[in-house]
Short mmCIF file of C-alpha atoms and ligand atoms in Angstrom, two decimals:
data_model
loop_
_atom_site.label_atom_id
_atom_site.label_comp_id
_atom_site.label_asym_id
_atom_site.label_seq_id
_atom_site.Cartn_x
_atom_site.Cartn_y
_atom_site.Cartn_z
CA MET A 1 42.78 6.06 11.70
CA SER A 2 43.99 2.49 11.23
CA ASP A 3 45.48 0.99 14.34
CA PRO A 4 49.27 0.86 13.92
CA THR A 5 49.50 -1.78 16.64
CA GLN A 6 47.49 -4.20 14.49
CA PRO A 7 49.75 -6.62 12.59
CA ARG A 8 49.74 -6.14 8.83
CA GLU A 9 47.39 -8.46 7.00
CA LYS A 10 48.78 -11.52 5.21
CA TRP A 11 47.67 -14.18 2.77
CA SER A 12 46.76 -17.39 4.58
CA GLY A 13 49.15 -19.36 2.38
CA ARG A 14 50.73 -19.76 -1.01
CA THR A 15 47.61 -20.99 -2.83
CA GLY A 16 45.59 -17.95 -1.83
CA PHE A 17 48.38 -15.63 -2.91
CA ILE A 18 48.91 -17.34 -6.26
CA LEU A 19 45.20 -17.40 -7.04
CA ALA A 20 44.82 -13.74 -6.11
CA ALA A 21 47.86 -12.67 -8.15
CA ALA A 22 46.80 -14.86 -11.08
CA GLY A 23 43.32 -13.39 -10.68
CA SER A 24 44.79 -9.93 -11.11
CA ALA A 25 46.78 -10.99 -14.14
CA ILE A 26 43.97 -12.95 -15.80
CA GLY A 27 41.47 -10.38 -16.96
CA LEU A 28 39.89 -8.71 -19.95
CA GLY A 29 43.43 -8.52 -21.37
CA ASN A 30 43.49 -12.31 -21.71
CA ILE A 31 39.99 -13.09 -22.83
CA TRP A 32 38.97 -10.00 -24.75
CA LYS A 33 42.25 -8.59 -26.07
CA PHE A 34 44.76 -11.43 -26.47
CA PRO A 35 42.74 -13.46 -29.02
CA TYR A 36 42.13 -10.55 -31.37
CA VAL A 37 45.69 -9.25 -31.08
CA VAL A 38 46.90 -12.75 -32.00
CA GLY A 39 44.41 -12.80 -34.87
CA GLU A 40 45.73 -9.51 -36.22
CA ASN A 41 49.44 -10.27 -35.80
CA GLY A 42 50.23 -13.59 -37.36
CA GLY A 43 48.61 -16.31 -35.22
CA GLY A 44 51.05 -18.90 -33.86
CA ALA A 45 54.14 -16.85 -34.72
CA PHE A 46 52.87 -14.01 -32.53
CA VAL A 47 52.05 -16.47 -29.75
CA LEU A 48 55.67 -17.60 -29.83
CA VAL A 49 56.97 -14.03 -29.60
CA TYR A 50 54.52 -13.36 -26.77
CA LEU A 51 55.75 -16.39 -24.82
CA ILE A 52 59.33 -15.20 -25.16
CA CYS A 53 58.37 -11.71 -23.93
CA VAL A 54 56.58 -13.19 -20.90
CA ALA A 55 59.52 -15.45 -20.06
CA ILE A 56 62.42 -13.06 -20.46
CA ILE A 57 60.96 -9.62 -19.71
CA GLY A 58 57.66 -10.12 -17.88
CA ALA A 59 58.74 -12.80 -15.39
CA PRO A 60 61.96 -11.02 -14.25
CA VAL A 61 60.03 -7.79 -13.65
CA MET A 62 57.30 -9.66 -11.77
CA LEU A 63 59.98 -11.17 -9.55
CA CYS A 64 61.28 -7.64 -8.82
CA GLU A 65 57.81 -6.42 -7.88
CA PHE A 66 57.21 -9.36 -5.52
CA ALA A 67 60.64 -8.83 -3.93
CA LEU A 68 60.10 -5.07 -3.50
CA GLY A 69 56.77 -5.66 -1.77
CA ARG A 70 57.87 -8.47 0.49
CA ARG A 71 61.08 -6.78 1.58
CA THR A 72 59.33 -3.56 2.60
CA LEU A 73 55.91 -4.91 3.63
CA ARG A 74 54.47 -1.86 1.93
CA SER A 75 52.46 -0.95 -1.14
CA PRO A 76 54.34 0.86 -3.96
CA VAL A 77 54.71 4.36 -2.45
CA GLY A 78 55.95 3.02 0.88
CA ALA A 79 58.14 0.42 -0.83
CA PHE A 80 60.03 3.06 -2.81
CA ARG A 81 60.18 5.37 0.18
CA ALA A 82 61.73 2.64 2.29
CA LEU A 83 64.39 1.60 -0.20
CA ALA A 84 65.24 4.69 -2.22
CA THR A 85 68.45 6.50 -1.37
CA LYS A 86 68.04 10.19 -0.69
CA THR A 87 70.28 11.24 -3.56
CA SER A 88 70.26 9.29 -6.76
CA ILE A 89 72.24 10.50 -9.78
CA LEU A 90 69.85 8.65 -12.06
CA VAL A 91 66.86 10.54 -10.62
CA HIS A 92 68.61 13.87 -10.97
CA LEU A 93 69.52 13.15 -14.58
CA ILE A 94 65.93 12.19 -15.36
CA GLY A 95 64.64 15.28 -13.53
CA ILE A 96 66.96 17.57 -15.49
CA GLY A 97 65.94 15.91 -18.77
CA VAL A 98 62.24 16.44 -18.00
CA LEU A 99 62.82 20.09 -17.01
CA ILE A 100 64.73 20.77 -20.23
CA ALA A 101 61.95 19.12 -22.26
CA GLY A 102 59.44 21.36 -20.44
CA ILE A 103 61.43 24.51 -21.25
CA PHE A 104 61.59 23.51 -24.91
CA ALA A 105 57.85 22.86 -24.96
CA LEU A 106 57.25 26.36 -23.59
CA LEU A 107 59.61 27.86 -26.14
CA PHE A 108 57.52 26.19 -28.84
CA ARG A 109 54.38 27.61 -27.23
CA CYS A 110 53.01 24.22 -26.15
CA TRP A 111 51.80 25.72 -22.87
CA GLY A 112 49.98 22.67 -21.51
CA TRP A 113 52.81 20.21 -22.14
CA GLY A 114 55.40 22.75 -20.99
CA ALA A 115 53.65 23.36 -17.66
CA LEU A 116 53.06 19.62 -17.18
CA LEU A 117 56.70 18.72 -17.82
CA LEU A 118 58.02 21.49 -15.56
CA ALA A 119 55.71 20.38 -12.75
CA LEU A 120 56.78 16.78 -13.30
CA GLY A 121 60.47 17.76 -13.26
CA LEU A 122 60.01 19.56 -9.93
CA LEU A 123 58.09 16.60 -8.52
CA ILE A 124 60.94 14.31 -9.58
CA PHE A 125 63.39 16.46 -7.64
CA ARG A 126 61.12 16.56 -4.62
CA HIS A 127 59.96 12.94 -4.44
CA GLY A 128 62.56 11.05 -6.48
CA TRP A 129 61.83 7.35 -6.83
CA VAL A 130 58.75 7.58 -4.64
CA LEU A 131 57.06 9.14 -7.64
CA VAL A 132 57.08 5.72 -9.31
CA GLY A 133 54.93 4.48 -6.45
CA PHE A 134 52.57 7.44 -6.84
CA SER A 135 52.28 6.77 -10.54
CA GLY A 136 51.10 3.24 -9.62
CA VAL A 137 48.35 4.70 -7.44
CA ILE A 138 47.29 7.06 -10.24
CA ALA A 139 47.35 4.16 -12.71
CA GLY A 140 45.05 2.24 -10.35
CA PHE A 141 42.57 5.09 -10.70
CA THR A 142 42.84 5.56 -14.43
CA ILE A 143 42.89 1.87 -15.43
CA LEU A 144 39.98 0.95 -13.19
CA SER A 145 37.97 3.91 -14.50
CA PHE A 146 37.75 2.48 -18.03
CA TYR A 147 38.22 -1.17 -17.10
CA SER A 148 35.12 -1.10 -14.92
CA VAL A 149 33.10 0.35 -17.78
CA VAL A 150 33.94 -2.62 -20.03
CA ALA A 151 33.39 -4.95 -17.08
CA GLY A 152 30.00 -3.29 -16.65
CA TRP A 153 29.12 -4.15 -20.25
CA THR A 154 29.75 -7.83 -19.43
CA LEU A 155 27.27 -7.54 -16.56
CA GLY A 156 24.70 -6.07 -18.94
CA TYR A 157 25.33 -8.86 -21.44
CA ILE A 158 24.93 -11.52 -18.74
CA TRP A 159 21.52 -10.08 -18.02
CA LYS A 160 20.65 -9.92 -21.69
CA ALA A 161 21.83 -13.47 -22.32
CA ALA A 162 19.71 -14.72 -19.43
CA ALA A 163 16.71 -12.80 -20.79
CA GLY A 164 17.27 -14.31 -24.25
CA GLN A 165 17.88 -10.89 -25.83
CA LEU A 166 21.18 -11.72 -27.53
CA ASN A 167 19.46 -13.46 -30.44
CA PHE A 168 21.02 -11.48 -33.27
CA PRO A 169 20.56 -12.96 -36.74
CA THR A 170 23.51 -10.98 -38.18
CA VAL A 171 26.62 -9.24 -36.90
CA THR A 172 25.18 -5.94 -38.15
CA ASP A 173 22.24 -6.37 -35.76
CA ALA A 174 24.66 -7.19 -32.96
CA GLN A 175 26.69 -4.09 -33.74
CA ALA A 176 23.65 -1.84 -33.71
CA HIS A 177 22.49 -3.33 -30.41
CA PHE A 178 25.92 -2.91 -28.85
CA ALA A 179 26.23 0.70 -30.00
CA ASN A 180 22.83 1.49 -28.48
CA PHE A 181 23.67 -0.32 -25.30
CA ILE A 182 26.97 1.42 -24.55
CA LEU A 183 25.52 4.83 -25.33
CA SER A 184 22.49 4.39 -23.11
CA PRO A 185 23.38 6.20 -19.85
CA GLY A 186 21.06 4.01 -17.79
CA TRP A 187 22.67 0.75 -18.84
CA ALA A 188 26.23 2.01 -19.02
CA LEU A 189 26.22 3.84 -15.69
CA GLY A 190 24.06 1.25 -13.92
CA CYS A 191 26.31 -1.67 -14.90
CA HIS A 192 29.46 0.30 -14.18
CA PHE A 193 28.07 1.13 -10.73
CA LEU A 194 27.24 -2.50 -10.00
CA PHE A 195 30.70 -3.66 -10.99
CA MET A 196 32.40 -1.05 -8.82
CA LEU A 197 30.13 -2.02 -5.96
CA MET A 198 31.28 -5.64 -6.25
CA CYS A 199 34.95 -4.54 -6.20
CA ILE A 200 34.34 -2.31 -3.19
CA LEU A 201 32.53 -5.03 -1.24
CA ILE A 202 35.38 -7.49 -1.76
CA VAL A 203 38.28 -5.10 -1.05
CA TYR A 204 36.38 -3.70 1.95
CA LYS A 205 36.59 -7.12 3.59
CA GLY A 206 40.39 -7.11 3.51
CA VAL A 207 43.17 -9.31 2.23
CA GLN A 208 42.20 -12.71 3.61
CA SER A 209 38.46 -12.52 3.99
CA GLY A 210 37.93 -10.41 0.88
CA ILE A 211 40.46 -10.73 -1.91
CA GLU A 212 41.84 -14.17 -1.06
CA ARG A 213 38.51 -15.73 -0.21
CA TRP A 214 36.86 -14.56 -3.43
CA SER A 215 39.87 -15.43 -5.59
CA LYS A 216 39.73 -18.96 -4.19
CA ILE A 217 36.08 -19.23 -5.16
CA LEU A 218 36.13 -17.41 -8.49
CA MET A 219 39.34 -18.66 -10.11
CA PRO A 220 38.38 -22.37 -10.11
CA VAL A 221 34.98 -21.39 -11.58
CA LEU A 222 36.82 -19.42 -14.29
CA PHE A 223 38.98 -22.46 -15.17
CA PHE A 224 35.95 -24.69 -15.29
CA ILE A 225 33.95 -22.36 -17.55
CA ILE A 226 36.75 -21.75 -20.01
CA PHE A 227 37.37 -25.48 -20.20
CA ALA A 228 33.69 -26.18 -20.84
CA LEU A 229 33.59 -23.54 -23.57
CA ILE A 230 36.64 -25.02 -25.29
CA VAL A 231 35.14 -28.51 -25.30
CA ARG A 232 31.82 -27.15 -26.61
CA ASN A 233 33.35 -25.06 -29.35
CA LEU A 234 36.02 -27.52 -30.48
CA THR A 235 33.33 -30.10 -31.12
CA LEU A 236 31.40 -27.87 -33.53
CA PRO A 237 31.71 -28.99 -37.16
CA GLY A 238 34.39 -26.89 -38.91
CA ALA A 239 36.05 -25.85 -35.64
CA MET A 240 39.52 -27.00 -36.68
CA GLU A 241 39.68 -24.19 -39.23
CA GLY A 242 39.67 -21.77 -36.28
CA VAL A 243 42.40 -23.68 -34.45
CA ARG A 244 44.49 -23.58 -37.61
CA PHE A 245 43.94 -19.83 -37.99
CA TYR A 246 44.82 -19.24 -34.35
CA LEU A 247 47.91 -21.34 -34.09
CA THR A 248 49.48 -21.68 -37.54
CA PRO A 249 52.56 -19.48 -37.47
CA ASP A 250 52.78 -16.83 -40.16
CA PHE A 251 56.25 -15.42 -39.66
CA SER A 252 55.80 -12.89 -42.44
CA LYS A 253 53.53 -10.92 -40.10
CA ILE A 254 56.19 -10.67 -37.38
CA THR A 255 57.67 -7.20 -37.56
CA THR A 256 59.45 -5.06 -35.00
CA GLY A 257 56.04 -3.48 -34.41
CA SER A 258 54.38 -6.79 -33.57
CA ILE A 259 57.22 -7.75 -31.22
CA LEU A 260 56.71 -4.51 -29.31
CA ILE A 261 52.95 -5.07 -29.29
CA ALA A 262 53.62 -8.50 -27.77
CA LEU A 263 55.75 -6.88 -25.06
CA GLY A 264 53.10 -4.27 -24.24
CA GLN A 265 50.45 -6.97 -24.13
CA ALA A 266 52.62 -9.11 -21.82
CA PHE A 267 52.97 -6.18 -19.42
CA PHE A 268 49.28 -5.35 -19.32
CA SER A 269 48.31 -8.99 -19.09
CA LEU A 270 50.71 -9.76 -16.23
CA SER A 271 49.51 -6.64 -14.32
CA LEU A 272 53.03 -5.23 -14.24
CA GLY A 273 54.27 -1.67 -13.97
CA MET A 274 51.87 -0.19 -11.43
CA GLY A 275 52.62 -2.03 -8.25
CA VAL A 276 49.80 -4.56 -8.01
CA MET A 277 52.44 -7.26 -7.61
CA ILE A 278 54.38 -5.10 -5.11
CA THR A 279 51.23 -4.76 -3.04
CA TYR A 280 50.27 -8.44 -3.30
CA GLY A 281 53.90 -9.45 -2.58
CA SER A 282 53.81 -7.34 0.58
CA TYR A 283 51.17 -9.63 2.08
CA LEU A 284 53.26 -12.77 1.46
CA ASP A 285 55.11 -14.75 4.10
CA ARG A 286 58.94 -14.86 3.93
CA ARG A 287 58.92 -18.65 3.80
CA GLU A 288 57.18 -18.74 0.43
CA SER A 289 59.20 -18.92 -2.76
CA LEU A 290 58.89 -15.86 -4.97
CA VAL A 291 60.40 -17.82 -7.85
CA THR A 292 57.78 -20.56 -7.79
CA SER A 293 55.07 -17.93 -7.36
CA THR A 294 56.28 -15.98 -10.40
CA ARG A 295 56.35 -19.18 -12.43
CA SER A 296 52.82 -20.13 -11.37
CA VAL A 297 51.28 -16.68 -11.90
CA GLY A 298 52.99 -16.14 -15.27
CA GLY A 299 52.16 -19.70 -16.36
CA LEU A 300 48.49 -19.48 -15.39
CA ASP A 301 48.07 -16.11 -17.07
CA THR A 302 49.60 -17.37 -20.29
CA LEU A 303 47.64 -20.61 -20.17
CA ILE A 304 44.33 -18.77 -19.85
CA ALA A 305 45.23 -16.36 -22.66
CA LEU A 306 45.96 -19.30 -24.94
CA MET A 307 42.82 -21.11 -23.84
CA ALA A 308 40.71 -18.01 -24.51
CA GLY A 309 41.73 -18.14 -28.16
CA LEU A 310 40.75 -21.81 -28.27
CA ALA A 311 37.39 -21.00 -26.71
CA ILE A 312 36.66 -18.26 -29.25
CA PHE A 313 38.17 -18.88 -32.70
CA PRO A 314 36.82 -22.40 -33.34
CA ALA A 315 33.26 -21.17 -32.82
CA VAL A 316 33.79 -18.07 -34.94
CA PHE A 317 35.12 -20.16 -37.84
CA ALA A 318 32.64 -22.98 -37.42
CA GLN A 319 29.80 -20.50 -37.95
CA GLY A 320 31.55 -18.85 -40.88
CA PHE A 321 32.37 -15.46 -39.34
CA SER A 322 35.42 -13.34 -39.89
CA PRO A 323 37.89 -13.40 -36.98
CA ASP A 324 39.81 -10.21 -37.64
CA VAL A 325 37.28 -7.68 -36.41
CA GLY A 326 39.40 -6.43 -33.53
CA PRO A 327 37.86 -5.31 -30.23
CA GLY A 328 34.26 -5.96 -31.37
CA LEU A 329 34.89 -9.70 -31.48
CA VAL A 330 33.58 -10.44 -28.02
CA PHE A 331 30.51 -8.20 -27.79
CA GLN A 332 29.38 -8.34 -31.42
CA VAL A 333 30.57 -11.42 -33.26
CA LEU A 334 30.42 -13.90 -30.38
CA PRO A 335 26.77 -13.33 -29.40
CA THR A 336 25.84 -13.81 -33.07
CA VAL A 337 27.92 -16.99 -33.19
CA PHE A 338 26.30 -18.36 -30.04
CA ASN A 339 22.88 -17.51 -31.41
CA GLN A 340 23.44 -20.10 -34.13
CA ILE A 341 24.42 -23.06 -31.99
CA PRO A 342 22.15 -25.27 -29.87
CA LEU A 343 21.51 -23.83 -26.38
CA GLY A 344 23.29 -20.68 -27.57
CA ALA A 345 21.82 -18.39 -24.89
CA PHE A 346 23.21 -20.67 -22.20
CA TRP A 347 26.71 -20.65 -23.72
CA ALA A 348 26.61 -16.89 -24.21
CA PHE A 349 25.54 -16.52 -20.56
CA LEU A 350 28.45 -18.72 -19.46
CA PHE A 351 30.91 -16.80 -21.64
CA PHE A 352 29.96 -13.42 -20.18
CA ILE A 353 30.11 -14.84 -16.64
CA LEU A 354 33.66 -15.91 -17.52
CA LEU A 355 34.48 -12.42 -18.69
CA LEU A 356 32.95 -10.91 -15.54
CA ILE A 357 34.95 -13.16 -13.20
CA ALA A 358 38.16 -12.35 -15.07
CA ALA A 359 37.42 -8.62 -14.85
CA LEU A 360 36.37 -8.75 -11.19
CA THR A 361 39.54 -10.40 -9.87
CA SER A 362 41.59 -7.83 -11.82
CA GLY A 363 39.38 -4.93 -10.74
CA ILE A 364 39.84 -5.75 -7.06
CA SER A 365 43.62 -5.75 -7.47
CA LEU A 366 43.48 -2.26 -9.01
CA LEU A 367 41.31 -0.95 -6.19
CA GLU A 368 43.57 -2.66 -3.66
CA VAL A 369 46.62 -0.67 -4.82
CA VAL A 370 44.78 2.60 -4.25
CA THR A 371 43.33 1.41 -0.93
CA ALA A 372 46.66 0.03 0.34
CA TYR A 373 48.32 3.39 -0.25
CA PHE A 374 45.84 5.19 1.98
CA VAL A 375 45.96 2.42 4.59
CA ASP A 376 49.78 2.09 4.66
CA GLU A 377 50.87 5.66 4.15
CA ARG A 378 47.97 7.80 5.31
CA ARG A 379 46.83 5.48 8.08
CA TRP A 380 43.22 5.46 6.93
CA PRO A 381 41.01 2.59 8.04
CA ARG A 382 40.68 0.12 5.15
CA ARG A 383 36.91 0.44 5.02
CA ARG A 384 36.93 4.19 4.67
CA ALA A 385 39.68 4.10 2.02
CA THR A 386 37.81 1.47 0.00
CA ILE A 387 34.52 3.32 0.00
CA VAL A 388 35.92 6.80 -0.64
CA PHE A 389 38.23 5.79 -3.48
CA GLY A 390 35.87 3.20 -4.92
CA ALA A 391 33.33 6.03 -5.19
CA ALA A 392 35.92 8.39 -6.69
CA ILE A 393 36.83 5.80 -9.32
CA PHE A 394 33.14 5.29 -10.03
CA LEU A 395 32.82 9.02 -10.74
CA LEU A 396 35.86 9.12 -13.00
CA GLY A 397 34.63 5.96 -14.73
CA SER A 398 31.23 7.56 -15.26
CA LEU A 399 32.95 10.12 -17.48
CA CYS A 400 34.46 7.21 -19.45
CA ALA A 401 31.08 5.52 -19.68
CA LEU A 402 29.43 8.72 -20.90
CA SER A 403 32.05 9.54 -23.46
CA VAL A 404 32.95 6.09 -24.62
CA THR A 405 32.81 6.73 -28.36
CA ASP A 406 33.25 10.48 -28.75
CA TRP A 407 33.34 13.70 -26.76
CA SER A 408 29.79 14.88 -27.53
CA ARG A 409 28.69 14.52 -23.90
CA LEU A 410 31.80 16.17 -22.46
CA GLN A 411 32.31 19.04 -24.82
CA ALA A 412 33.66 21.49 -22.25
CA LEU A 413 36.35 19.06 -21.13
CA HIS A 414 37.22 18.32 -24.73
CA ALA A 415 37.58 22.00 -25.54
CA LEU A 416 39.78 22.53 -22.50
CA LEU A 417 42.08 19.62 -23.43
CA LEU A 418 42.38 20.89 -26.97
CA LYS A 419 43.19 24.34 -25.76
CA VAL A 420 45.81 23.26 -23.24
CA PHE A 421 47.43 20.31 -25.01
CA ALA A 422 46.45 21.02 -28.61
CA THR A 423 45.50 17.37 -28.91
CA ALA A 424 42.95 14.96 -27.45
CA LYS A 425 42.18 11.29 -28.00
CA PRO A 426 38.87 10.38 -29.71
CA SER A 427 37.04 10.13 -26.36
CA PHE A 428 37.55 10.41 -22.60
CA PHE A 429 37.53 6.61 -22.46
CA ASP A 430 40.43 6.49 -24.96
CA THR A 431 42.26 9.20 -23.04
CA MET A 432 42.20 7.14 -19.84
CA ASP A 433 43.14 3.97 -21.70
CA ASN A 434 45.99 5.72 -23.49
CA LEU A 435 47.29 7.42 -20.36
CA SER A 436 47.45 4.20 -18.39
CA SER A 437 48.26 1.49 -20.94
CA ASN A 438 50.68 3.51 -23.07
CA TRP A 439 52.29 5.79 -20.51
CA LEU A 440 51.90 4.86 -16.86
CA LEU A 441 52.36 1.08 -17.13
CA PRO A 442 55.41 0.99 -19.44
CA LEU A 443 57.13 3.84 -17.60
CA GLY A 444 56.30 2.19 -14.28
CA GLY A 445 57.80 -1.10 -15.52
CA LEU A 446 60.87 0.68 -16.82
CA PHE A 447 61.53 2.46 -13.53
CA ILE A 448 60.80 -0.61 -11.42
CA SER A 449 63.53 -2.54 -13.27
CA LEU A 450 65.96 0.39 -13.26
CA PHE A 451 65.35 0.88 -9.56
CA THR A 452 65.86 -2.77 -8.69
CA GLY A 453 68.85 -3.14 -10.99
CA TRP A 454 70.73 0.04 -10.18
CA VAL A 455 69.43 1.70 -7.00
CA TRP A 456 68.17 -0.92 -4.58
CA GLY A 457 70.61 -3.30 -6.26
CA THR A 458 70.25 -6.82 -7.62
CA ARG A 459 72.32 -8.07 -4.68
CA HIS A 460 69.74 -6.88 -2.12
CA ALA A 461 66.84 -8.00 -4.29
CA LEU A 462 68.47 -11.42 -4.58
CA ASP A 463 68.74 -11.64 -0.79
CA GLU A 464 64.98 -11.20 -0.61
CA ILE A 465 64.29 -13.65 -3.43
CA ARG A 466 66.45 -16.27 -1.76
CA GLN A 467 64.19 -16.20 1.31
CA GLY A 468 61.98 -19.12 0.49
CA ALA A 469 63.98 -20.01 -2.65
CA PRO A 470 67.54 -20.49 -1.36
CA SER A 471 68.81 -22.25 -4.45
CA PHE A 472 67.74 -19.51 -6.91
CA GLY A 473 71.18 -17.95 -6.94
CA ASN A 474 72.92 -21.26 -7.41
CA VAL A 475 71.00 -23.08 -10.09
CA HIS A 476 73.33 -23.30 -13.02
CA LEU A 477 71.28 -22.30 -16.03
CA VAL A 478 73.18 -24.48 -18.48
CA SER A 479 72.96 -27.46 -16.11
CA LEU A 480 69.26 -26.75 -15.65
CA LEU A 481 68.66 -26.88 -19.39
CA ALA A 482 70.77 -30.02 -19.60
CA GLY A 483 68.73 -31.72 -16.88
CA LEU A 484 71.69 -31.70 -14.45
CA LYS A 485 70.23 -29.20 -12.01
CA ASP A 486 71.22 -30.92 -8.78
CA LEU A 487 74.77 -31.78 -9.77
CA PRO A 488 77.06 -30.05 -7.24
CA PRO A 489 79.62 -27.66 -8.79
CA SER A 490 82.93 -29.48 -9.20
CA ASN A 491 85.10 -26.67 -7.80
CA GLY A 492 82.95 -25.82 -4.80
CA GLY A 493 81.90 -22.21 -5.53
CA PRO A 494 78.72 -21.22 -7.35
CA PRO A 495 79.08 -21.41 -11.13
CA PRO A 496 78.80 -18.14 -13.07
CA TYR A 497 75.89 -18.90 -15.38
CA THR A 498 73.24 -19.09 -12.70
CA LEU A 499 69.56 -18.24 -13.11
CA ALA A 500 70.15 -15.36 -10.70
CA ALA A 501 72.96 -13.98 -12.85
CA PHE A 502 70.76 -14.05 -15.93
CA TRP A 503 67.93 -12.42 -14.02
CA GLY A 504 70.28 -9.62 -12.90
CA ILE A 505 71.48 -8.99 -16.45
CA PHE A 506 67.91 -8.86 -17.74
CA ILE A 507 66.78 -6.49 -15.02
CA ARG A 508 69.70 -4.12 -15.40
CA PHE A 509 70.02 -4.01 -19.18
CA ILE A 510 67.63 -6.01 -21.31
CA SER A 511 64.27 -5.18 -19.69
CA PRO A 512 64.83 -1.41 -19.50
CA VAL A 513 65.95 -1.23 -23.13
CA ALA A 514 63.13 -3.46 -24.38
CA ILE A 515 60.48 -1.58 -22.38
CA MET A 516 61.84 1.77 -23.56
CA LEU A 517 61.63 0.63 -27.20
CA ALA A 518 58.08 -0.67 -26.72
CA PHE A 519 57.12 2.61 -25.07
CA LEU A 520 58.58 4.76 -27.85
CA HIS A 521 56.82 2.57 -30.38
CA THR A 522 53.41 2.86 -28.73
CA ILE A 523 53.61 6.61 -28.41
CA GLY A 524 54.57 6.78 -32.07
CA TRP A 525 58.14 8.04 -31.77
CA LEU A 526 59.63 4.86 -33.17
CA THR A 527 58.18 3.36 -36.28
N1 LIG B 1 46.04 -7.90 -16.14
C1 LIG B 1 44.71 -7.41 -16.35
C2 LIG B 1 44.17 -7.99 -17.64
O1 LIG B 1 44.87 -8.73 -18.33
O2 LIG B 1 43.03 -7.70 -17.96
C3 LIG B 1 44.62 -5.92 -16.39
C4 LIG B 1 45.40 -5.20 -15.34
C5 LIG B 1 45.08 -5.41 -14.01
C6 LIG B 1 46.45 -4.40 -15.71
C7 LIG B 1 45.86 -4.80 -13.03
C8 LIG B 1 47.22 -3.80 -14.76
C9 LIG B 1 46.92 -4.01 -13.44
F1 LIG B 1 47.64 -3.43 -12.53
#
């Protein structure tokens, strides 16, 4: 049992908190995914749409998560439990909707979906808003299970780069090597184990001496490496072609679909929708400004995503490779690119270290959400919770590692899923990715904004945000844009167009609608 008389842990100060939260946000999503999504969706024009999504949807939701955590001093389950009213019309309406959907599914003989929806409907009636917190804990499990497999690959590639084995003459060789590597149980499971061990060791040490300490060491190293890679790659002959490809806006490629992709990417990249920021916010002192913190974390995350493109595309173009190969860019094209430049093995080594650091600081935040639930709500000692659930995630992740490309190694599970749900993703890895990125995160984000906007109430949330940022409610947005921020209002009272007012409107109306649309688009109901 954890000792309830012990004071709750805290960050030592704002820098530690910002680096830890930015560490969570900056991850494989920035360095592996963002560049190729930009490449596929219209370069600079997509970047612009992405920036708008981060500023007007991502940042307001992040502010809610920080406020929820700091007000309640709890991780997501406890935070919702503390603030949710016993009866909420919204919850009952949602519960009834889910139950009706379940009955229809049964009528159409979709037994698996029917049973799942009925169970979910009953859980909604029983737990209400607290279920959003539980979904965050489950997302911690599912995301980390596949995330740690990819992170494990980076560990393997660091080793291979150091051993000079990434010397592929052509991309086809690199592809063959990669396919062999991820399907070899020894490598895949071994690297996945090592990565999980690193996460466990850091989270085990606690908030200040584990997460904060390592974020303070690793994040500056990450900035330094990405900067070095940009300088190296921008100075290759022909590099400007890559910069042009990356940043020249092609507005013809901007469709409703790409806008919704940008929104989904912003959510994943900012670690929103599953309570990481609620948990991290709960360790923050009341004197710190949540507004400045949101600005710093969102800004750093976006900066690193943009820099990742600049570290990758110039080199790809300079060596005459095609940039639009999607997810294989980092593990297949890049090693081949590095193989052709002087001291290539060293640069490849550095690049995969960068990827590992990014993945590690995100991985620990995912494990922390699961751990914090058992520490806060079940009163487990932190060390026990970390080891038990780190090991459980390792086991779940092993299934992802074994069935990364198809189901051939998990045929029984595949058959069961097909029987019950009449559908299954191409592999267990894809199933976990789909469940978390397309379902749990967007729905979590949706309910976090609905909850803050309509149940807890923007007024109470604003009270919390104003602790440490007293002027947030008063800054006149129009004056701010006009550079007249500190001009006192002429008639005494606060002017209507304040930042806080805009935040409230976004949280109550714009974010829920936008997230809902993005969600329906990703699950294929809106084309
Ligand atoms: N933000 C991380 C990335 O960009 O890779 C991934 C992530 C971490 C998503 C934590 C969600 C989360 F809760």
